CSV table of N, CA and C and ligand atoms in Angstrom, one decimal:
chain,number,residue,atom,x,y,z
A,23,UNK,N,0.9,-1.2,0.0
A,23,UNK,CA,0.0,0.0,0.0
A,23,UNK,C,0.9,1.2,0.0
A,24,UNK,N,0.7,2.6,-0.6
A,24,UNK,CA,1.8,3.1,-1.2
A,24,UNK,C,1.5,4.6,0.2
A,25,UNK,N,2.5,5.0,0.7
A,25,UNK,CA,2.5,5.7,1.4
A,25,UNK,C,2.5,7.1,1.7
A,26,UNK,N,2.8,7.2,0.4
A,26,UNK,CA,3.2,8.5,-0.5
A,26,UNK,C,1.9,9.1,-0.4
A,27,UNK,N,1.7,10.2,-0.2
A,27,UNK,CA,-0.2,11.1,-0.2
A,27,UNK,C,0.4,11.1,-1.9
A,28,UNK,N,-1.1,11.0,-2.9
A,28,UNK,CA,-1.3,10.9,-3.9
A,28,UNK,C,-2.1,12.3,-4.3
A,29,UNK,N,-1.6,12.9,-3.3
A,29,UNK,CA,-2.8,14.4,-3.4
A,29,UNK,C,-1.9,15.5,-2.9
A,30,UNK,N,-2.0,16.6,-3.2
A,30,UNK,CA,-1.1,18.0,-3.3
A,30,UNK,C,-1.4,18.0,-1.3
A,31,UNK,N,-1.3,17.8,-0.7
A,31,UNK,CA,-1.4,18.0,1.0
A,31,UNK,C,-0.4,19.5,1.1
A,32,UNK,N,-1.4,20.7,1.3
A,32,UNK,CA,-0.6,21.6,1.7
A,32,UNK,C,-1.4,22.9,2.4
A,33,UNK,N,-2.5,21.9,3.1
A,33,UNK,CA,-2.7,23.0,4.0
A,33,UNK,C,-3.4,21.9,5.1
A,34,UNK,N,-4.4,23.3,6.7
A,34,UNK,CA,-4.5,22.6,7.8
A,34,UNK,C,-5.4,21.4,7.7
A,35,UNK,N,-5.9,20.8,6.9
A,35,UNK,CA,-6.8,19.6,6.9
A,35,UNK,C,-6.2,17.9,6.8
A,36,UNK,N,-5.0,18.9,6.1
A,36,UNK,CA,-3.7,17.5,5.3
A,36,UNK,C,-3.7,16.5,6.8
A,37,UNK,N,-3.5,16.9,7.8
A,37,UNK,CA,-3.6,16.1,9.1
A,37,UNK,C,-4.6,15.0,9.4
A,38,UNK,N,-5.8,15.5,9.2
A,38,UNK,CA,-7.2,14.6,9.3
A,38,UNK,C,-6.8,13.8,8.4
A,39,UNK,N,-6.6,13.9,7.1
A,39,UNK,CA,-7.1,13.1,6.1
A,39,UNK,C,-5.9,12.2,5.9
A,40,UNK,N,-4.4,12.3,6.0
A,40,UNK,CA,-3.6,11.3,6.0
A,40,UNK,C,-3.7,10.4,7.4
A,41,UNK,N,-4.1,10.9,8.3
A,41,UNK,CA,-4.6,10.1,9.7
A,41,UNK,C,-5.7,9.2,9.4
A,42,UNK,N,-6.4,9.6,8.7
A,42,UNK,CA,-7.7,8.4,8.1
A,42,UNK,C,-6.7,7.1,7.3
A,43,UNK,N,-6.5,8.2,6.2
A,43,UNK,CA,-5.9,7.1,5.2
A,43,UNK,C,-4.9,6.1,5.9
A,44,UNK,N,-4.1,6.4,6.9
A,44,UNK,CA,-2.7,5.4,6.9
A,44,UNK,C,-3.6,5.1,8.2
A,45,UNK,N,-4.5,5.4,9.0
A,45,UNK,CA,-4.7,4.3,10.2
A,45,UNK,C,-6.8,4.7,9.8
A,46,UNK,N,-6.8,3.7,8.8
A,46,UNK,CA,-8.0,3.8,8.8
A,46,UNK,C,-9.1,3.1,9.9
A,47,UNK,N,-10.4,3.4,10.0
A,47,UNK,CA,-11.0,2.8,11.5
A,47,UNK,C,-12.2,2.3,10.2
A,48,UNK,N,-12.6,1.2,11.7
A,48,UNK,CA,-14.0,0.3,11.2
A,48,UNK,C,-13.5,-0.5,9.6
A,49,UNK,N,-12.5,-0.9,9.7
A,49,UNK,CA,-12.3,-2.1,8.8
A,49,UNK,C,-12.6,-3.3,9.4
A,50,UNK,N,-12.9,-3.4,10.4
A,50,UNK,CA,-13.1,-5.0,10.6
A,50,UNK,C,-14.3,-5.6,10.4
A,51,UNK,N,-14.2,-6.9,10.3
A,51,UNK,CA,-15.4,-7.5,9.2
A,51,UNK,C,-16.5,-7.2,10.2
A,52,UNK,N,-18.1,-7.2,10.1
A,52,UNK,CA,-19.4,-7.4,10.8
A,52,UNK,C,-19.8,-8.4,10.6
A,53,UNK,N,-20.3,-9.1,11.8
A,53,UNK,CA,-21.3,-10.3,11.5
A,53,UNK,C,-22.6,-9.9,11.6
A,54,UNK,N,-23.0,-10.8,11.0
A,54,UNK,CA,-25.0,-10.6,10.9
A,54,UNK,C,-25.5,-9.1,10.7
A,55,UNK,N,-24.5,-8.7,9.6
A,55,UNK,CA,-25.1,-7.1,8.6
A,55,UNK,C,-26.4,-7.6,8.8
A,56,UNK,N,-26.8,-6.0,8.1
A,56,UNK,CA,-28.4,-5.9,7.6
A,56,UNK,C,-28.8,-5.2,6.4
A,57,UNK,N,-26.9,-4.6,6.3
A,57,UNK,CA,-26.8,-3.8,5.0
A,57,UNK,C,-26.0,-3.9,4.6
A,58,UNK,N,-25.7,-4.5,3.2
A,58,UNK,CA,-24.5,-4.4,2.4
A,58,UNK,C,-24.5,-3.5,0.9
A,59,UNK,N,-23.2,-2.7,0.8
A,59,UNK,CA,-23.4,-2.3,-0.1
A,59,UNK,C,-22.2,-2.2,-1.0
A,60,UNK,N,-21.8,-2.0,-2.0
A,60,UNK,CA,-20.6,-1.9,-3.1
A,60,UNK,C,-20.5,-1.0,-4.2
A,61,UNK,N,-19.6,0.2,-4.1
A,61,UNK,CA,-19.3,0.6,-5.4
A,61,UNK,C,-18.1,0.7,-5.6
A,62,UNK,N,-18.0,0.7,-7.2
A,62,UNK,CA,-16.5,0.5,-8.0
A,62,UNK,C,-16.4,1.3,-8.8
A,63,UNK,N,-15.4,2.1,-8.8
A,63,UNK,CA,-15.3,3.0,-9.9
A,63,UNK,C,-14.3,2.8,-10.6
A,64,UNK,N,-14.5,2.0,-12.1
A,64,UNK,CA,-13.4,1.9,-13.2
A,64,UNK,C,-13.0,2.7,-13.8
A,65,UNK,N,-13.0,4.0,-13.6
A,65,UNK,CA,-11.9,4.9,-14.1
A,65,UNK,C,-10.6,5.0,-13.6
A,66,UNK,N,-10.7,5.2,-11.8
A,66,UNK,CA,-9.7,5.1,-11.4
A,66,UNK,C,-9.4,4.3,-10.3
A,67,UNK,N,-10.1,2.9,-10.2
A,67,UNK,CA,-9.7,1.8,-9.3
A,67,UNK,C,-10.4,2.6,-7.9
A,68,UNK,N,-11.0,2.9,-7.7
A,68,UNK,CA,-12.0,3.6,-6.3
A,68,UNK,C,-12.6,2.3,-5.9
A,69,UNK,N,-12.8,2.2,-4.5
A,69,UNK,CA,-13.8,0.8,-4.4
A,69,UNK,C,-13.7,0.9,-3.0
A,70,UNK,N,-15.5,0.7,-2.6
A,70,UNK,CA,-15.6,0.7,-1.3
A,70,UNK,C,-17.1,-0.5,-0.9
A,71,UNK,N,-16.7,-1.0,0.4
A,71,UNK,CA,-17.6,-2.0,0.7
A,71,UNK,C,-18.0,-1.7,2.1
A,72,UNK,N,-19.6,-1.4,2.0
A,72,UNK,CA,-19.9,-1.5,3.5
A,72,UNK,C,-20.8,-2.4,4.0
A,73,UNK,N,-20.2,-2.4,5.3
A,73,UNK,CA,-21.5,-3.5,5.9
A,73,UNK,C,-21.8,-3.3,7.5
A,74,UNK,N,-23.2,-3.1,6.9
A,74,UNK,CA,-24.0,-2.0,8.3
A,74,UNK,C,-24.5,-3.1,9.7
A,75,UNK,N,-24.6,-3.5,10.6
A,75,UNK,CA,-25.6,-3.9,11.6
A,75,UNK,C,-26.1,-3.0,12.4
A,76,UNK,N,-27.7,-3.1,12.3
A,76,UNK,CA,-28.2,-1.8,13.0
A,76,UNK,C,-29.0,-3.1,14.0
A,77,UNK,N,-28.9,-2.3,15.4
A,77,UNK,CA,-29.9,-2.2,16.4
A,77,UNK,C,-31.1,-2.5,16.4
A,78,UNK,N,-32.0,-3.0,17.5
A,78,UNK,CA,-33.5,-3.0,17.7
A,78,UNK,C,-34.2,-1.8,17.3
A,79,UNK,N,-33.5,-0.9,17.3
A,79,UNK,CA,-33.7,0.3,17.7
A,79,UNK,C,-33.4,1.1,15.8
A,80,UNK,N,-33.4,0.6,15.2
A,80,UNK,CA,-33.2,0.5,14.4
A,80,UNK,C,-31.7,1.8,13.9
A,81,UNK,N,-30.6,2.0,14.9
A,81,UNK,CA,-29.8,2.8,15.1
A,81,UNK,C,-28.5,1.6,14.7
A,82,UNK,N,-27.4,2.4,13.9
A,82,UNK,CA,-25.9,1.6,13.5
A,82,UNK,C,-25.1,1.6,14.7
A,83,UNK,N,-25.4,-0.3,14.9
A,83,UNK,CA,-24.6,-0.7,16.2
A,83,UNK,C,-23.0,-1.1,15.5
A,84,UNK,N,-22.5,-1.4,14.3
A,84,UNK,CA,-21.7,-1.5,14.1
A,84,UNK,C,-21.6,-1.2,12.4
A,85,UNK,N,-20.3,-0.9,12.1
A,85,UNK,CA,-20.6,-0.8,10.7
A,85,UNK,C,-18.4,-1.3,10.1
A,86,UNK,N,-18.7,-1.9,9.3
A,86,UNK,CA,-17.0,-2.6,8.1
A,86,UNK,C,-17.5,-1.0,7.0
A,87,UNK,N,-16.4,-0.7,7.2
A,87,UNK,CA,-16.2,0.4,5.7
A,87,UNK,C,-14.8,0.2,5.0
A,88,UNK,N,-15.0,-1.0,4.1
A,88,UNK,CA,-13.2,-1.1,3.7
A,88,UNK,C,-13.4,-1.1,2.2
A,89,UNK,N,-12.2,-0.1,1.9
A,89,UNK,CA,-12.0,0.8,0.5
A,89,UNK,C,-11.0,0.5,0.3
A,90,UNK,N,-10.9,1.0,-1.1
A,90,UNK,CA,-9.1,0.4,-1.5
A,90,UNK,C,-9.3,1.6,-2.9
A,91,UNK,N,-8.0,2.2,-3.6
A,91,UNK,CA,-7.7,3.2,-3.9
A,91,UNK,C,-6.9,4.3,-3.8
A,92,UNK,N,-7.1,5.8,-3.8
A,92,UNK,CA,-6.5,6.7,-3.7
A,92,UNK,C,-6.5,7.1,-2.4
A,93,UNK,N,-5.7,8.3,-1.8
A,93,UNK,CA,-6.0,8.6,-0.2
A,93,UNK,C,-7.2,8.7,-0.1
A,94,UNK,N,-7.9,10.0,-1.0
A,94,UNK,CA,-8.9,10.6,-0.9
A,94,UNK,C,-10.4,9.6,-0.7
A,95,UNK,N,-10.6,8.8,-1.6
A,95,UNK,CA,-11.4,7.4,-1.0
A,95,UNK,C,-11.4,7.2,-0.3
A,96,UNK,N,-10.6,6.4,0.5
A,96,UNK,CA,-9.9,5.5,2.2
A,96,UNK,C,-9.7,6.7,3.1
A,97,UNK,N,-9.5,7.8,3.4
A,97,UNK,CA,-9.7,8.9,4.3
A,97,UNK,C,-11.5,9.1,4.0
A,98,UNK,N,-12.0,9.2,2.8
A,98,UNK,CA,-13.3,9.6,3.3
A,98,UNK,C,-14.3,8.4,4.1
A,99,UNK,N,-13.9,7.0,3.1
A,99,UNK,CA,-14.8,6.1,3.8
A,99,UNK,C,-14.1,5.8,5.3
A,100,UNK,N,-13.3,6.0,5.7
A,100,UNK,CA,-13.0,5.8,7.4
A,100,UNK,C,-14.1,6.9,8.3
A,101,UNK,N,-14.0,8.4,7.7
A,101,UNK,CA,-14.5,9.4,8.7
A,101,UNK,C,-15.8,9.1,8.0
A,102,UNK,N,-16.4,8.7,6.9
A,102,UNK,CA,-17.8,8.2,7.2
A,102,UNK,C,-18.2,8.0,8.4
A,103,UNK,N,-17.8,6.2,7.9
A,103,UNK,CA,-17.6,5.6,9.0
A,103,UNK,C,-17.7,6.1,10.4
A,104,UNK,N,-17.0,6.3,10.6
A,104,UNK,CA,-16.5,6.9,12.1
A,104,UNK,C,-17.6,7.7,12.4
A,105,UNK,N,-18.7,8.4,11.6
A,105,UNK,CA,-19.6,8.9,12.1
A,105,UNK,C,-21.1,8.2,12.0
A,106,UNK,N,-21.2,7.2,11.4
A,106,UNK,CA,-22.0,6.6,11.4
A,106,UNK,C,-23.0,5.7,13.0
A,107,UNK,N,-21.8,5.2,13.8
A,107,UNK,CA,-22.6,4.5,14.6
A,107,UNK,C,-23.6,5.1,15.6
A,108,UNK,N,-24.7,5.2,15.8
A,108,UNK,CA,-25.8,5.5,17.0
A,108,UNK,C,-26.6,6.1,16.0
A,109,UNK,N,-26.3,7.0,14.8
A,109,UNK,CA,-27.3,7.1,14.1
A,109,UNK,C,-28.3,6.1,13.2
A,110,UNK,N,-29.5,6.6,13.1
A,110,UNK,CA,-30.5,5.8,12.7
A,110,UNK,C,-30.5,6.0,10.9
A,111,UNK,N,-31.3,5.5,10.4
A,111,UNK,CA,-31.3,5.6,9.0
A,111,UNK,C,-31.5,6.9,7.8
A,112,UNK,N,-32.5,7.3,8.8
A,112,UNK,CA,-32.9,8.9,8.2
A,112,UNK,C,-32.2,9.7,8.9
A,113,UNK,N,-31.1,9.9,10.0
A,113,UNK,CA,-30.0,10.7,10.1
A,113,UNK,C,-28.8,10.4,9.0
A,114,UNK,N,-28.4,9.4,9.2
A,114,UNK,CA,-27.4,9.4,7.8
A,114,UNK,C,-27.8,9.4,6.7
A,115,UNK,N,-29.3,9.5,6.3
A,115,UNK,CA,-29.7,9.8,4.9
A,115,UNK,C,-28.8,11.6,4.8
A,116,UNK,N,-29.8,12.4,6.0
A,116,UNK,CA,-29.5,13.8,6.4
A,116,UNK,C,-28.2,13.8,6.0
A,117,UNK,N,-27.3,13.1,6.8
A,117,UNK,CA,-25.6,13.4,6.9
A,117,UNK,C,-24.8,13.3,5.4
A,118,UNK,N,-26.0,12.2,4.4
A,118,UNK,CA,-25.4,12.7,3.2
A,118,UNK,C,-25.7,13.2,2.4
A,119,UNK,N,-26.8,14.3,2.6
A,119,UNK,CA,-27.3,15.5,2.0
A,119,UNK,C,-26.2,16.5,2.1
A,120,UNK,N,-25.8,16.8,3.8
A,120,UNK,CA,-25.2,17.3,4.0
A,120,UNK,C,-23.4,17.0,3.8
A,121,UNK,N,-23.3,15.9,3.5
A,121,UNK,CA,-21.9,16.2,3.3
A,121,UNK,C,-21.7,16.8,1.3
A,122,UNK,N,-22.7,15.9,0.8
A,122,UNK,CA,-23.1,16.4,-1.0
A,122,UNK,C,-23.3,17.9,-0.8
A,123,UNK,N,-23.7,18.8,0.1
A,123,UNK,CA,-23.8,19.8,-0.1
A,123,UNK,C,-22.6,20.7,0.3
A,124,UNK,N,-21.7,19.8,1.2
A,124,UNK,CA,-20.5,21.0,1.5
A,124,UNK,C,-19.9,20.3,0.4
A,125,UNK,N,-19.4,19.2,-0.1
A,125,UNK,CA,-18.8,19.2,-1.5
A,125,UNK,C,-18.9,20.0,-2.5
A,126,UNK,N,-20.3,20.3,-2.5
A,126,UNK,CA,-20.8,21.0,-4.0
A,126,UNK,C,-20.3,22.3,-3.5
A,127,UNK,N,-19.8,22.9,-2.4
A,127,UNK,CA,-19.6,24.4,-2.1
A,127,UNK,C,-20.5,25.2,-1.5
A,128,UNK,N,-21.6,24.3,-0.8
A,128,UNK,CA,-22.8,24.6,0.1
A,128,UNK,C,-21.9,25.2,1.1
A,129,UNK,N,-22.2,26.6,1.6
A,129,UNK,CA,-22.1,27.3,3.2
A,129,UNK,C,-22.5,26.4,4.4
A,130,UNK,N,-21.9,25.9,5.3
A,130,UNK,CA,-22.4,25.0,6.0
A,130,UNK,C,-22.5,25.7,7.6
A,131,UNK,N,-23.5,25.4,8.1
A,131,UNK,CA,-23.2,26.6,9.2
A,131,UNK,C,-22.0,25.7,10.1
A,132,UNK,N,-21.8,26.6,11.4
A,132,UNK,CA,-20.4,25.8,12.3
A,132,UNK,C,-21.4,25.3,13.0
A,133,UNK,N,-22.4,24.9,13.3
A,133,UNK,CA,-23.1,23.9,14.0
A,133,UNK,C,-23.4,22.8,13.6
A,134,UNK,N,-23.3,22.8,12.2
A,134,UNK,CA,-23.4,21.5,11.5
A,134,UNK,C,-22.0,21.5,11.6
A,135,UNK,N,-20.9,21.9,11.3
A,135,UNK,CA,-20.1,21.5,10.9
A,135,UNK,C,-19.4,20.5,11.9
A,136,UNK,N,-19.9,21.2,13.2
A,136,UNK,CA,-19.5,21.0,14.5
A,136,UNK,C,-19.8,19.2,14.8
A,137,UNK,N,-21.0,19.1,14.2
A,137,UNK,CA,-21.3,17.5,14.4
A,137,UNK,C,-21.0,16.5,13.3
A,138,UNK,N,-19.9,17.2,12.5
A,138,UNK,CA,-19.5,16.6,11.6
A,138,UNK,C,-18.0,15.6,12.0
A,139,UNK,N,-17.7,15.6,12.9
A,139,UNK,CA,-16.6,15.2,13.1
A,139,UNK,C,-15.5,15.1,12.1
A,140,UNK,N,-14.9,14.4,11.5
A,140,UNK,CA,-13.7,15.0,10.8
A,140,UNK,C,-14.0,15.2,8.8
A,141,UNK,N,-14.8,14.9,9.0
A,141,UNK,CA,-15.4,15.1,7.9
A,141,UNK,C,-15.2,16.3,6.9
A,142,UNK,N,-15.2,17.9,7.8
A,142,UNK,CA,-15.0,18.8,6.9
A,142,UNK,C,-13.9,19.0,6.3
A,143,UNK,N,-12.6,18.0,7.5
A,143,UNK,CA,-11.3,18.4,6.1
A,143,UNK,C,-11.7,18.4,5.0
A,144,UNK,N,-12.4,17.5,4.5
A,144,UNK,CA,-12.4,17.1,3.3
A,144,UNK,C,-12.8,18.1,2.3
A,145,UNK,N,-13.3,19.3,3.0
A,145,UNK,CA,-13.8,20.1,2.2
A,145,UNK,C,-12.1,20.7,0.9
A,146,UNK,N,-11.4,20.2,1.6
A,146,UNK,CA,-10.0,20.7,1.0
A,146,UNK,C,-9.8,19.9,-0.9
A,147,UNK,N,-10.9,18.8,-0.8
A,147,UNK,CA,-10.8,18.3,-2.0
A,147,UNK,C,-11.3,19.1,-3.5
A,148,UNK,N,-12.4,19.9,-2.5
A,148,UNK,CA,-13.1,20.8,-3.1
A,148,UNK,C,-12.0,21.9,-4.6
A,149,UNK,N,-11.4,21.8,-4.1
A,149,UNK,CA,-10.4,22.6,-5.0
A,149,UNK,C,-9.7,22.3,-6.3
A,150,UNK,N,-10.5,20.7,-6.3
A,150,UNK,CA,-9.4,19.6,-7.3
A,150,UNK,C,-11.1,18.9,-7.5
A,151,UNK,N,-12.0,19.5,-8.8
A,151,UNK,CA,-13.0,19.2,-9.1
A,151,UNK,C,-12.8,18.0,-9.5
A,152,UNK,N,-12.1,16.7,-10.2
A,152,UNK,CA,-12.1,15.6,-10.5
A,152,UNK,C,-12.1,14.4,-9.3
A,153,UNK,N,-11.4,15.2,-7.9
A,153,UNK,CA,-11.0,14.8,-6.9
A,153,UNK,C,-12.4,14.1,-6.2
A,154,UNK,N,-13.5,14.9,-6.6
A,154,UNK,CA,-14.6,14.8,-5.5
A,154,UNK,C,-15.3,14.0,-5.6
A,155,UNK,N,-15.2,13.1,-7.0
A,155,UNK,CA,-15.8,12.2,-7.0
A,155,UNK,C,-15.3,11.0,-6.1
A,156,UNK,N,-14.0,10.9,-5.7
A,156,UNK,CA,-13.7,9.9,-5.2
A,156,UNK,C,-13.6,10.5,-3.6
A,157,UNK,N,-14.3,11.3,-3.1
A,157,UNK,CA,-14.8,11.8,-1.8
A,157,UNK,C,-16.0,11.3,-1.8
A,158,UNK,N,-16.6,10.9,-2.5
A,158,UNK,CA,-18.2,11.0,-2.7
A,158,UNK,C,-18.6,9.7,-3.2
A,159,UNK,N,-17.6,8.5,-3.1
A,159,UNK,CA,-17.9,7.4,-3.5
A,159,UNK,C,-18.6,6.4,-2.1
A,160,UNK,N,-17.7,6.5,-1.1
A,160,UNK,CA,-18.6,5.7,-0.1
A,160,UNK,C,-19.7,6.7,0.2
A,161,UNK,N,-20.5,7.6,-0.2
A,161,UNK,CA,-21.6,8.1,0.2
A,161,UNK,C,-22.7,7.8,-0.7
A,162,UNK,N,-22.1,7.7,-1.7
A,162,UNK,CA,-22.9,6.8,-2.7
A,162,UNK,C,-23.0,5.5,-2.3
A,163,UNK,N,-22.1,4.7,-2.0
A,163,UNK,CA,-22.5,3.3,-1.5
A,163,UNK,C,-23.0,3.4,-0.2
A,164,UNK,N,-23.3,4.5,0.6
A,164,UNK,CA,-24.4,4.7,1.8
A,164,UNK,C,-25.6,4.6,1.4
A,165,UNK,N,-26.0,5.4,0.4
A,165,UNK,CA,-27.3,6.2,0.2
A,165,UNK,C,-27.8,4.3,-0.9
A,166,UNK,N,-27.0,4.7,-1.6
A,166,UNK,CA,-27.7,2.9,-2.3
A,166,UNK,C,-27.7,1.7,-1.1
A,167,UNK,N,-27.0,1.8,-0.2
A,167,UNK,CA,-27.6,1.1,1.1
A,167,UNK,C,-28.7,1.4,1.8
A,168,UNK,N,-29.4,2.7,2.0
A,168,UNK,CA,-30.3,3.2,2.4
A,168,UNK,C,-31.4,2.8,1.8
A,169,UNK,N,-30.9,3.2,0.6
A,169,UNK,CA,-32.5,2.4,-0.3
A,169,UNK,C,-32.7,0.7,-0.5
A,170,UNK,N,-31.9,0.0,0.0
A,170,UNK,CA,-32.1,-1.4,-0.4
A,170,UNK,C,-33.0,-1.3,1.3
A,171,UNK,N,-32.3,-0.9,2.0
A,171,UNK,CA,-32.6,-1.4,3.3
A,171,UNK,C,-34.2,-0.6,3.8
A,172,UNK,N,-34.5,0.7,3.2
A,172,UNK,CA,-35.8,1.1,3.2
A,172,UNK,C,-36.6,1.2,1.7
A,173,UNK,N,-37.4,0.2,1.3
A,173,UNK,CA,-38.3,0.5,-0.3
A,173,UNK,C,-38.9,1.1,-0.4
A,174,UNK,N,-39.3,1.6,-1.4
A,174,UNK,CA,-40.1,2.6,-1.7
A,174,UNK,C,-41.1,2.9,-0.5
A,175,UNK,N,-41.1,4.2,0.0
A,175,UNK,CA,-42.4,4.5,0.3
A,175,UNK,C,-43.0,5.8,0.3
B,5,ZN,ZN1,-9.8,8.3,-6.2
């Protein structure tokens, strides 16, 4: 696995995000998911797999987020992750409205941001428009989890 940041790192966020990438969290496998989900991106080898176990309560008692790719993938799907557990389904639908909208260059207030945990470095990708797709790939394999796990209604 190459150690090298694959990304221009030159300002205060560079910290969060190589801390994700080289010690990533919540790789380890789940037993008895409830939700699985996979995307691959063949342009540039992006690939993330998650797998949710939620609660009675219908809240994320445990969650596997393991990616493989660029930093910027494997730094995002860790601090997903990392904020996923205790929330319920329709909070992290919310959380990824809201992280698609600080991507897109949405104003985000500091009270959201504040419950964002490390998440807003990433706002730093923002500046390398090609870059964002591969910030925005495990949120895509959230939100296509979200819908398998709730159908239409
Ligand atoms: Zn990438």
């Amino acid at each position: 696995m190459p150690q090298l940041p694959d990304f221009p790192f030159d300002s205060l966020y560079a910290d969060a995000i190589m801390d994700h990438y080289r010690n990533p969290r919540h790789r380890a496998p789940v037993l008895g998911g409830n939700i699985q989900s996979h995307q691959f991106n063949p342009f540039c080898g992006d690939e993330v797999t998650l797998d949710i176990r939620l609660d009675s309560q219908g809240r994320v008692a445990e969650v596997s987020s393991v990616s493989d790719g660029c930093s910027i993938i494997q730094a995002s799907a860790s601090m997903m992750a990392d904020s996923m557990p205790g929330k319920t389904l329709e909070q992290l639908r919310g959380l990824c409205q809201q992280f698609r909208g600080m991507m897109q260059g949405q104003t985000l207030t500091d009270e959201t941001l504040a419950g964002m945990g490390d998440l807003p470095a990433l706002r730093v990708v923002r500046q390398y428009p090609v870059r964002i797709k591969c910030a925005l790939l495990p949120w895509v394999a959230l939100e296509e989890g979200i819908k398998q796990a709730t159908p239409a209604n």
